[in-house]
XYZ file of C-alpha atoms in Angstrom:
677
model
C 57.575 79.530 104.118
C 60.362 78.606 101.705
C 59.622 79.471 98.039
C 59.480 76.492 95.656
C 62.763 75.772 93.807
C 61.272 76.783 90.454
C 60.222 80.183 91.842
C 63.661 80.683 93.377
C 65.281 79.888 90.027
C 63.023 82.322 88.164
C 63.660 84.983 90.804
C 67.424 84.469 90.479
C 67.253 84.737 86.678
C 65.107 87.858 86.741
C 67.253 89.585 89.357
C 70.429 89.305 87.287
C 71.572 91.967 84.834
C 70.108 89.948 81.967
C 66.798 89.540 83.762
C 65.655 92.426 81.555
C 66.224 90.175 78.549
C 64.173 87.342 80.061
C 61.310 89.677 80.867
C 61.457 91.159 77.353
C 61.218 87.695 75.809
C 58.281 86.849 78.056
C 56.390 90.028 77.181
C 57.127 89.531 73.477
C 55.787 85.966 73.499
C 52.648 86.954 75.426
C 51.958 89.831 73.025
C 52.540 87.563 70.009
C 50.080 85.022 71.400
C 47.519 87.753 72.069
C 47.973 89.026 68.501
C 47.474 85.542 67.079
C 44.286 85.101 69.115
C 43.007 88.485 67.924
C 43.686 87.580 64.286
C 41.981 84.231 64.825
C 38.897 86.104 65.974
C 39.102 88.276 62.847
C 39.414 85.176 60.634
C 37.027 82.942 62.573
C 34.837 82.358 59.498
C 37.795 81.613 57.210
C 39.988 79.246 59.237
C 39.466 75.506 59.432
C 38.696 74.514 63.018
C 40.633 71.259 63.184
C 43.949 69.956 64.517
C 45.847 72.072 62.010
C 44.801 75.117 64.031
C 46.573 73.679 67.079
C 49.588 73.013 64.851
C 49.432 76.650 63.712
C 49.788 77.824 67.298
C 52.659 75.384 67.872
C 54.573 76.556 64.837
C 53.626 80.105 65.760
C 55.471 79.781 69.063
C 58.625 78.818 67.165
C 58.440 81.898 64.921
C 57.478 84.075 67.884
C 60.758 82.995 69.501
C 62.616 83.797 66.291
C 61.145 87.292 66.140
C 61.821 87.903 69.827
C 65.418 86.737 69.338
C 66.008 89.258 66.541
C 64.341 92.086 68.445
C 66.345 91.361 71.600
C 69.753 91.907 69.986
C 69.977 95.691 70.707
C 68.945 95.092 74.339
C 71.612 92.401 74.728
C 74.269 94.790 73.457
C 73.211 97.547 75.857
C 73.075 95.222 78.859
C 76.532 93.919 77.966
C 78.491 97.089 77.290
C 77.229 99.287 80.155
C 78.956 98.648 83.520
C 77.013 98.900 86.752
C 78.489 102.218 87.744
C 77.323 103.744 84.490
C 73.803 103.719 85.890
C 74.824 106.027 88.723
C 74.473 108.692 86.049
C 70.845 109.796 86.085
C 70.880 110.531 82.345
C 71.959 106.976 81.563
C 69.275 105.635 83.898
C 66.720 107.879 82.234
C 67.890 106.754 78.800
C 67.514 103.100 79.794
C 63.996 103.674 81.109
C 63.076 105.608 77.961
C 64.387 102.699 75.877
C 62.265 100.181 77.812
C 59.178 102.382 77.483
C 59.820 102.904 73.767
C 60.202 99.174 73.190
C 56.887 98.494 74.918
C 55.182 101.088 72.710
C 56.838 99.752 69.574
C 55.787 96.181 70.306
C 52.198 97.246 70.976
C 52.130 99.422 67.848
C 53.446 96.495 65.784
C 50.635 94.300 67.063
C 48.047 96.929 66.118
C 49.626 97.305 62.655
C 49.324 93.543 62.193
C 45.623 93.846 62.868
C 45.296 96.607 60.247
C 47.343 94.637 57.713
C 45.319 91.454 58.225
C 42.097 93.433 57.964
C 43.267 94.782 54.583
C 45.042 91.766 53.061
C 44.099 88.702 55.128
C 47.753 87.761 55.721
C 50.646 88.486 58.056
C 53.258 91.049 57.043
C 54.762 90.126 53.680
C 56.499 91.788 50.736
C 53.683 94.358 50.520
C 54.593 95.549 54.012
C 58.254 95.719 52.964
C 57.354 97.834 49.952
C 55.172 100.069 52.088
C 58.127 100.891 54.344
C 59.479 102.977 51.477
C 56.277 105.037 51.301
C 55.637 105.972 54.906
C 53.806 109.178 54.024
C 51.083 107.424 51.991
C 50.866 104.398 54.264
C 50.728 106.289 57.551
C 48.344 108.779 55.976
C 46.089 105.936 54.868
C 46.077 104.460 58.384
C 45.399 107.869 59.915
C 42.474 108.556 57.581
C 41.023 105.048 57.871
C 41.109 104.391 61.626
C 40.540 106.405 64.863
C 44.286 106.781 65.380
C 44.228 109.374 68.235
C 42.175 106.934 70.306
C 44.327 103.951 69.295
C 47.611 105.752 70.002
C 46.293 106.925 73.358
C 45.455 103.324 74.191
C 48.922 102.121 73.131
C 50.730 104.745 75.194
C 48.452 104.198 78.184
C 48.882 100.442 78.055
C 52.649 100.761 77.692
C 52.787 103.230 80.592
C 50.792 100.837 82.784
C 53.088 97.928 81.842
C 56.167 100.033 82.552
C 54.772 101.111 85.928
C 54.046 97.506 86.900
C 57.570 96.468 85.919
C 59.055 99.390 87.809
C 56.971 98.553 90.891
C 58.645 95.149 91.095
C 61.979 96.873 91.722
C 63.549 94.761 88.992
C 64.966 97.664 86.925
C 67.016 98.879 89.910
C 68.266 95.339 90.483
C 69.225 94.942 86.817
C 71.166 98.182 86.798
C 73.138 97.381 89.955
C 73.432 93.607 89.542
C 76.471 91.527 90.295
C 77.282 91.374 86.582
C 79.498 94.392 87.065
C 82.775 92.857 85.949
C 83.530 93.051 82.274
C 84.314 89.334 82.163
C 80.905 88.319 83.546
C 79.024 90.733 81.325
C 80.902 89.736 78.185
C 80.626 86.006 78.768
C 76.886 86.215 79.395
C 76.263 88.853 76.735
C 78.206 87.063 73.999
C 76.434 83.796 74.778
C 73.009 85.481 74.655
C 73.832 87.421 71.489
C 75.250 84.370 69.691
C 72.270 82.230 70.702
C 69.716 84.802 69.553
C 71.568 85.551 66.315
C 72.134 81.875 65.474
C 68.531 80.954 66.160
C 67.348 83.819 63.970
C 69.692 82.835 61.131
C 68.920 79.117 61.260
C 65.148 79.478 61.487
C 63.602 79.595 58.027
C 60.130 80.481 56.831
C 60.396 77.465 54.522
C 60.153 75.161 57.555
C 56.491 76.038 57.883
C 54.504 73.082 56.519
C 51.849 73.425 53.878
C 48.416 73.760 55.482
C 45.257 72.832 53.619
C 43.791 76.201 54.620
C 46.039 79.167 53.892
C 44.452 81.196 56.707
C 45.621 78.553 59.182
C 49.095 78.778 57.686
C 49.179 82.555 57.960
C 48.185 82.346 61.623
C 51.196 80.087 62.199
C 53.515 82.903 61.183
C 54.797 85.794 63.257
C 54.325 89.208 61.680
C 57.723 90.572 62.666
C 59.503 87.423 61.556
C 57.544 87.377 58.277
C 58.549 90.996 57.698
C 62.243 90.132 58.074
C 61.834 87.093 55.792
C 60.007 89.124 53.131
C 62.695 91.806 53.205
C 65.403 89.280 52.363
C 63.329 87.501 49.702
C 61.723 90.478 47.982
C 63.160 89.373 44.663
C 63.373 85.663 43.961
C 65.650 84.538 41.108
C 63.509 81.976 39.332
C 66.287 79.455 38.715
C 67.364 79.374 42.352
C 63.976 78.766 43.929
C 61.629 77.107 41.443
C 61.330 73.987 39.344
C 63.198 74.401 36.071
C 63.481 72.704 32.717
C 66.518 72.683 30.434
C 66.506 76.091 28.778
C 66.124 74.547 25.333
C 63.068 72.574 26.461
C 61.484 75.566 28.199
C 61.735 77.744 25.080
C 60.572 74.878 22.856
C 57.437 74.534 24.998
C 56.915 78.294 24.973
C 57.157 78.496 21.198
C 54.488 75.809 20.842
C 52.233 77.848 23.112
C 52.865 81.154 21.376
C 51.747 79.977 17.943
C 48.409 78.600 19.174
C 46.858 81.847 17.922
C 48.192 81.231 14.391
C 51.115 83.649 14.663
C 54.443 82.818 13.018
C 57.753 82.710 14.866
C 60.373 85.060 13.459
C 63.321 82.904 14.542
C 62.111 79.493 15.715
C 65.462 78.531 17.245
C 66.131 81.685 19.268
C 65.620 82.354 22.968
C 62.969 84.902 22.145
C 59.204 85.195 21.917
C 59.316 87.357 18.761
C 56.745 86.423 16.180
C 54.589 87.941 13.440
C 50.974 88.792 14.143
C 48.876 89.296 11.018
C 45.226 90.262 10.993
C 43.014 90.650 7.907
C 41.108 93.800 7.138
C 42.045 97.472 7.387
C 43.739 98.608 10.565
C 41.655 100.799 12.854
C 43.332 103.621 14.765
C 40.856 104.911 17.336
C 41.857 106.748 20.458
C 42.109 104.422 23.467
C 41.229 105.526 26.985
C 41.981 102.676 29.349
C 40.473 103.278 32.781
C 42.232 100.942 35.197
C 40.083 100.820 38.313
C 41.623 100.220 41.714
C 40.576 96.910 43.354
C 37.498 96.222 41.214
C 36.548 92.584 41.774
C 34.154 91.010 39.294
C 31.813 90.146 42.169
C 31.253 93.871 42.803
C 29.442 94.194 39.445
C 25.832 93.219 38.981
C 26.620 91.572 35.631
C 28.632 88.957 37.540
C 26.864 89.038 40.886
C 23.098 89.693 40.768
C 23.113 90.475 44.496
C 25.336 93.534 43.974
C 23.791 96.939 43.321
C 27.079 98.837 43.536
C 27.652 99.364 39.786
C 24.417 100.284 38.010
C 26.221 102.422 35.414
C 28.935 99.892 34.573
C 26.274 97.176 34.333
C 24.373 99.294 31.820
C 27.558 100.140 29.901
C 28.461 96.457 29.680
C 25.209 95.757 27.836
C 26.493 97.774 24.856
C 30.137 96.719 25.130
C 32.369 93.730 24.521
C 32.448 91.965 27.897
C 35.053 89.398 28.922
C 33.252 86.946 31.195
C 36.231 84.796 32.171
C 39.019 87.326 32.715
C 41.571 87.247 35.552
C 44.154 89.501 37.131
C 47.673 88.112 37.022
C 48.480 89.382 40.517
C 47.255 90.996 43.700
C 48.758 94.484 43.493
C 48.375 97.529 41.259
C 51.896 97.245 39.854
C 51.206 93.647 38.845
C 48.158 94.766 36.907
C 50.153 97.541 35.245
C 52.887 95.076 34.347
C 50.530 92.599 32.683
C 48.315 95.174 30.946
C 51.272 97.007 29.406
C 53.901 94.274 28.923
C 51.791 91.116 28.458
C 54.117 89.146 30.725
C 53.460 86.522 33.419
C 53.838 87.651 37.064
C 57.449 86.551 37.576
C 58.456 85.909 41.225
C 59.476 88.667 43.588
C 58.678 92.287 42.921
C 56.849 93.494 39.869
C 58.926 94.587 36.891
C 57.428 98.049 37.417
C 59.593 98.276 40.557
C 62.724 96.505 39.345
C 65.881 98.090 37.984
C 66.581 97.879 34.232
C 62.896 98.133 33.322
C 63.395 100.764 30.620
C 62.448 100.526 26.922
C 60.568 97.250 27.211
C 58.285 95.699 24.627
C 54.861 97.041 25.540
C 51.469 98.040 24.248
C 52.744 101.624 24.295
C 55.768 100.744 22.153
C 53.499 99.179 19.509
C 51.094 102.128 19.554
C 54.003 104.550 19.100
C 54.799 102.908 15.765
C 51.412 104.185 14.543
C 51.964 107.708 15.835
C 49.958 107.440 19.063
C 50.476 109.901 21.896
C 50.751 107.771 25.052
C 50.140 109.119 28.555
C 49.951 107.685 32.045
C 47.441 109.697 34.067
C 47.320 109.024 37.792
C 45.380 110.782 40.532
C 48.072 110.187 43.165
C 51.810 110.746 43.340
C 53.342 108.416 40.795
C 56.650 108.050 42.586
C 54.757 105.518 44.682
C 55.781 102.010 43.591
C 58.070 103.526 40.914
C 55.097 104.015 38.564
C 56.234 107.329 37.091
C 59.703 106.016 36.301
C 58.361 102.869 34.656
C 55.902 104.670 32.386
C 58.205 107.593 31.608
C 60.933 105.178 30.476
C 58.572 103.094 28.380
C 57.175 105.728 26.054
C 54.460 107.384 28.150
C 54.079 111.002 29.125
C 53.295 111.155 32.854
C 50.592 113.320 34.428
C 50.032 112.851 38.159
C 48.872 114.858 41.143
C 52.127 116.818 41.157
C 51.497 118.134 37.642
C 48.191 119.874 38.280
C 47.439 123.094 40.107
C 46.009 122.973 43.615
C 42.793 124.422 42.262
C 42.476 121.426 39.951
C 41.923 119.157 42.941
C 38.466 119.490 44.447
C 38.746 116.492 46.793
C 41.609 114.208 47.768
C 42.746 111.738 50.370
C 46.204 110.381 51.043
C 46.159 108.188 47.925
C 45.135 110.838 45.446
C 42.521 113.116 43.981
C 38.991 111.829 43.571
C 38.035 110.065 40.362
C 36.045 113.038 39.079
C 39.160 115.195 39.248
C 41.201 112.487 37.530
C 38.692 112.191 34.692
C 38.586 115.970 34.280
C 42.363 115.963 33.787
C 41.931 113.104 31.308
C 39.300 115.041 29.352
C 41.608 118.037 29.129
C 44.484 115.894 27.856
C 42.209 114.284 25.272
C 41.070 117.696 23.991
C 44.668 118.888 23.698
C 45.986 115.826 21.856
C 42.938 115.675 19.583
C 43.583 119.250 18.481
C 47.099 118.198 17.451
C 45.630 115.639 15.061
C 47.252 112.621 16.693
C 45.511 109.544 18.054
C 46.021 109.014 21.774
C 46.296 106.169 24.252
C 45.800 107.010 27.929
C 46.487 104.621 30.794
C 44.259 106.169 33.476
C 44.702 104.846 37.032
C 42.059 105.536 39.695
C 42.431 105.512 43.491
C 38.979 106.198 44.999
C 38.185 102.506 45.541
C 40.892 102.199 48.177
C 40.823 102.519 51.913
C 39.885 104.994 53.467
C 37.122 105.015 50.779
C 36.511 108.747 50.951
C 34.976 110.820 48.146
C 32.989 114.045 47.683
C 29.676 114.257 49.498
C 26.379 114.220 47.660
C 27.483 112.151 44.670
C 25.934 108.813 45.598
C 23.452 107.520 48.160
C 26.167 106.129 50.461
C 28.160 108.276 52.905
C 31.877 108.734 52.364
C 34.192 106.512 54.448
C 31.432 105.057 56.628
C 30.208 102.907 53.723
C 33.609 101.310 53.196
C 34.182 99.341 50.024
C 30.582 99.638 48.859
C 30.835 103.421 48.785
C 34.219 103.374 47.048
C 32.958 101.115 44.268
C 29.688 102.971 43.821
C 31.439 106.339 43.650
C 33.862 105.054 41.001
C 30.884 103.729 39.035
C 29.274 107.174 39.264
C 32.457 108.970 38.188
C 33.042 106.717 35.160
C 29.464 107.222 34.002
C 29.771 110.990 34.379
C 33.039 110.966 32.437
C 31.614 109.000 29.507
C 28.460 111.135 29.379
C 30.540 114.328 29.258
C 32.910 112.772 26.719
C 29.926 112.012 24.445
C 29.734 115.729 23.658
C 33.356 115.821 22.455
C 34.361 115.648 18.778
C 36.706 112.737 19.517
C 34.087 110.612 21.315
C 33.068 108.273 18.480
C 36.693 107.895 17.456
C 37.552 106.555 20.909
C 37.520 103.095 22.461
C 36.918 103.109 26.221
C 38.352 100.248 28.238
C 37.330 99.605 31.842
C 39.500 97.021 33.564
C 40.610 96.327 37.141
C 44.194 96.300 38.326
C 43.391 93.466 40.762
C 40.622 92.276 43.062
C 39.456 93.970 46.233
C 40.727 91.071 48.345
C 43.610 88.681 47.807
C 43.335 86.411 50.841
C 41.850 82.956 50.613
C 42.021 79.455 51.988
C 44.238 78.169 49.180
C 47.634 79.215 47.822
C 46.084 81.023 44.849
C 42.330 81.541 45.513
C 41.047 81.957 41.973
C 37.870 83.755 43.052
C 40.075 86.633 44.191
C 41.583 87.059 40.721
C 38.355 87.325 38.705
C 38.032 90.888 37.371
C 35.985 92.710 34.730
C 37.178 93.789 31.303
C 34.699 95.965 29.388
C 35.523 97.442 25.963
C 33.080 100.113 24.826
C 33.336 101.521 21.299
C 30.603 104.122 20.699
C 31.781 104.502 17.097
C 31.241 100.829 16.352
C 34.905 99.889 15.878
C 34.464 96.920 18.219
C 31.146 95.100 18.250
C 29.330 94.431 21.534
C 29.100 90.872 22.774
C 30.736 88.402 25.126
C 34.155 86.753 25.153
C 33.827 83.593 27.219
C 37.279 82.131 26.635
C 39.546 81.935 29.682
C 42.049 84.817 29.667
C 44.076 87.081 31.921
C 45.499 90.596 31.902
C 48.447 89.156 29.977
C 46.067 88.657 27.012
C 44.620 92.168 27.054
C 47.092 93.978 24.775
C 47.241 91.384 21.963
C 43.450 90.932 22.062
C 42.832 94.685 21.835
C 45.201 95.028 18.882
C 43.562 92.029 17.240
C 40.159 93.632 17.607
C 41.586 96.630 15.753
C 42.940 94.391 12.957
C 46.577 95.265 13.575
C 49.482 93.368 12.048
C 52.755 93.769 13.928
C 55.853 92.002 15.270
C 55.186 90.856 18.830
C 57.087 89.684 21.876
C 53.917 89.457 23.952
C 53.469 86.288 26.002
C 49.698 86.690 25.801
C 47.342 85.810 22.966
C 44.521 87.365 21.031
C 42.065 85.096 22.839
C 39.624 85.164 19.931
C 42.169 83.153 17.939
C 42.774 80.456 20.549
C 40.886 77.200 20.916
C 38.953 77.645 24.197
C 40.017 74.140 25.229
C 43.662 75.291 25.138
C 43.165 78.749 26.643
C 44.884 79.487 29.919
C 45.393 82.184 32.534
C 48.551 82.903 34.508
C 47.842 84.124 38.022
C 49.998 84.416 41.100
C 51.493 86.486 43.843
C 55.057 87.397 44.644
C 55.996 83.795 45.585
C 53.328 81.462 44.223
C 53.047 81.202 40.449
C 49.868 79.738 38.991
C 48.922 78.339 35.595
C 45.245 77.600 34.944
C 44.126 75.517 31.985
C 41.239 73.120 31.389
C 40.090 73.307 34.995
C 43.504 72.501 36.451
C 45.490 75.049 38.432
C 49.186 74.265 38.847
C 51.040 76.367 41.405
C 54.837 76.637 41.486
C 56.226 77.477 44.926
C 59.693 78.325 46.251
C 62.045 75.483 47.160
C 60.862 73.698 43.994
C 57.547 72.648 45.481
C 54.626 72.221 43.085
C 50.962 71.695 43.922
C 47.824 71.407 41.822
C 44.066 71.793 42.157
C 40.982 70.871 40.188
C 38.875 74.005 39.735
C 35.124 74.359 39.465
C 34.996 77.523 37.349
C 31.472 78.378 38.545
C 31.877 78.022 42.302
C 35.685 78.448 42.288
C 35.952 75.417 44.570
C 39.512 74.059 44.558
C 40.187 70.377 45.218
C 43.837 69.364 45.771
C 45.258 66.862 43.313
C 48.632 65.593 42.173
C 50.376 67.905 39.684
C 50.478 66.558 36.149
C 53.600 66.616 34.025
C 51.771 68.623 31.364
C 50.506 71.261 33.790
C 53.869 71.590 35.522
C 55.809 71.884 32.266
C 53.369 74.486 30.929
C 53.712 76.610 34.062
C 57.489 76.236 34.257
C 57.956 77.121 30.591
C 56.074 80.415 30.856
C 57.595 81.613 34.122
C 61.127 80.397 33.467
C 61.399 81.945 29.998
C 59.766 85.232 31.053
C 62.219 85.579 33.938
C 65.129 84.685 31.683
C 64.187 87.163 28.971
C 63.722 90.069 31.362
C 66.904 89.440 33.356
C 68.952 89.080 30.181
C 67.597 92.204 28.481
C 65.760 90.257 25.775
C 62.276 91.702 26.284
C 63.039 95.076 24.727
C 60.991 97.267 22.434
C 61.831 96.791 18.765
C 64.104 99.263 17.044
C 62.836 101.187 13.994
C 65.035 98.974 11.828
C 63.545 95.792 13.266
C 60.067 97.165 12.690
C 60.865 98.145 9.109
C 62.141 94.615 8.461
C 58.890 93.127 9.689
C 57.419 90.973 6.955
C 53.950 89.519 6.938
C 54.500 85.799 6.279
C 50.849 85.139 5.642
C 47.514 85.705 7.263
C 46.759 84.178 10.619
C 45.537 80.662 10.223
C 41.906 80.025 11.028
C 41.614 79.009 14.665
C 38.545 77.801 16.517
C 37.605 80.247 19.200
C 35.590 83.288 20.035
C 35.704 84.654 16.501
C 33.165 81.942 15.819
C 31.462 81.807 19.221
C 31.195 85.520 19.994
C 27.676 86.120 21.227
C 25.826 89.415 21.075
C 24.064 90.940 24.034
């Protein structure tokens, strides 16, 4: 029986030298489709089951082809440059077979990694994955400790071996190696055509072609992880002016200046491209010690004070009852370095990588630089290795002494996982540092960064009623709650206790994925300020605010007068109707005010949503000119000031020239509406 023409054509293509390329593309597309189906199963409760899901698979095929084209380039080169007689050498044949087997394993491993990444972040590979490539030890260690990797790797190798055996059984590899494409002319003509086609397709295809989906999970499914990884690598830092809506520089700074003085502060030079202004507070300045515990991935919904169904944080809930609690407080970003950036620098989350990771991030205007003017001893205390995400460099070059896992003796670590020592160890180091600095007679400010509430969620046994690792996030949160309570109870016996303000704040939420571009629910975090000595009265701050407002609000609570470049406000001095929060991720930049969230996106695309601040429901709407201009002004000027070296710490001379042009004007806000517990 004569084979159908289509089968004969396929057979002819596969039996040529470049049949290996065709088979590779086929396997790659099948694996990409299987990965997309697996992720759909993982996100079945989050996606919208409508026609957009079919569109996601259609667009996905396009990006699958783009990824396969990029990945095929090395294979094309090998198939082109090696003549047929080269494969008479058994070592070359063996090398080719090893390459095919390795590629099968690598493709399967990539698919598994996509599953892990989606499980953690709810998205395809993005700039976080790019950053993680630089920290393979921590990342691979985290995967190894979190998942049954021996079993998974055995499955990958076994599956790849079975696939290789099936391919080998067809006899195709022998045909490829001895095919008629033995002349250099035939190989070059075919190889150059294949290489140029694959390269051109990969260069022309753009991630910006992907349309905006109503549900962000549907949009993420439309991507290809490998392609998204390449795209994120080349767009890890996004110059604001090249990718986003802009205003004339004069207009942007004019808008910013109007915003900055809403708290009653006075601009130092109203015509300059600067945010410098005078902050004046009545009453005597207070100079307590400040221990700021920045908790990894602590969403507001994990705390019983925000979510009555949660029983994970009994100690923090009790502490909040005698503290100043910020009810409407938001993270500016979705990563630890974004939280660090906002809490120390009071800047919006400018596009691309965090300033913590960028070059030229030394000697910036920060909370630490202001505290140094009053003789504070600043320290960054981290339970992991602070070279991760450039944290040590950033803090060391902005006036902080650095203490991390590398600076303590092995005996000072009772329990650790790949991310760092357990929180109890971290707080013991913090207690020791506090004792030492207190004996010197200086006030201290410690930025303490935890790691226990991070996958693999392991911690010492016997501390809480949930087993380590097996309890997942619940155990991580509950252990951190236990460790903070133990630290404060032990600190209460110290001579410096009542002279210390304890701050508990999250770096970001436990999850960043959502159906919309910037899912506000996944930015809501706690801020608790506990002053056992009475320096800061308990109560509630209900005004909308973000991590960008933390530093100026803290200094305002302590009655400090100082020159400021902060973009944030003392939220007690702002009319709640005009309060805002700036939230975003590495590409999407949000501005929330009066129930309207404006999001600036690359390629000068702007979208907006009406927000129900109780349910966090987001309803799409047309962007307003006011909302767009507000967002643009903050992000454009912040990017401009950093890139042009204008957001620097003040020199001693500039500080000495600081004049107090009058007390802060009375402003409606939480000074009047502060409620007690």
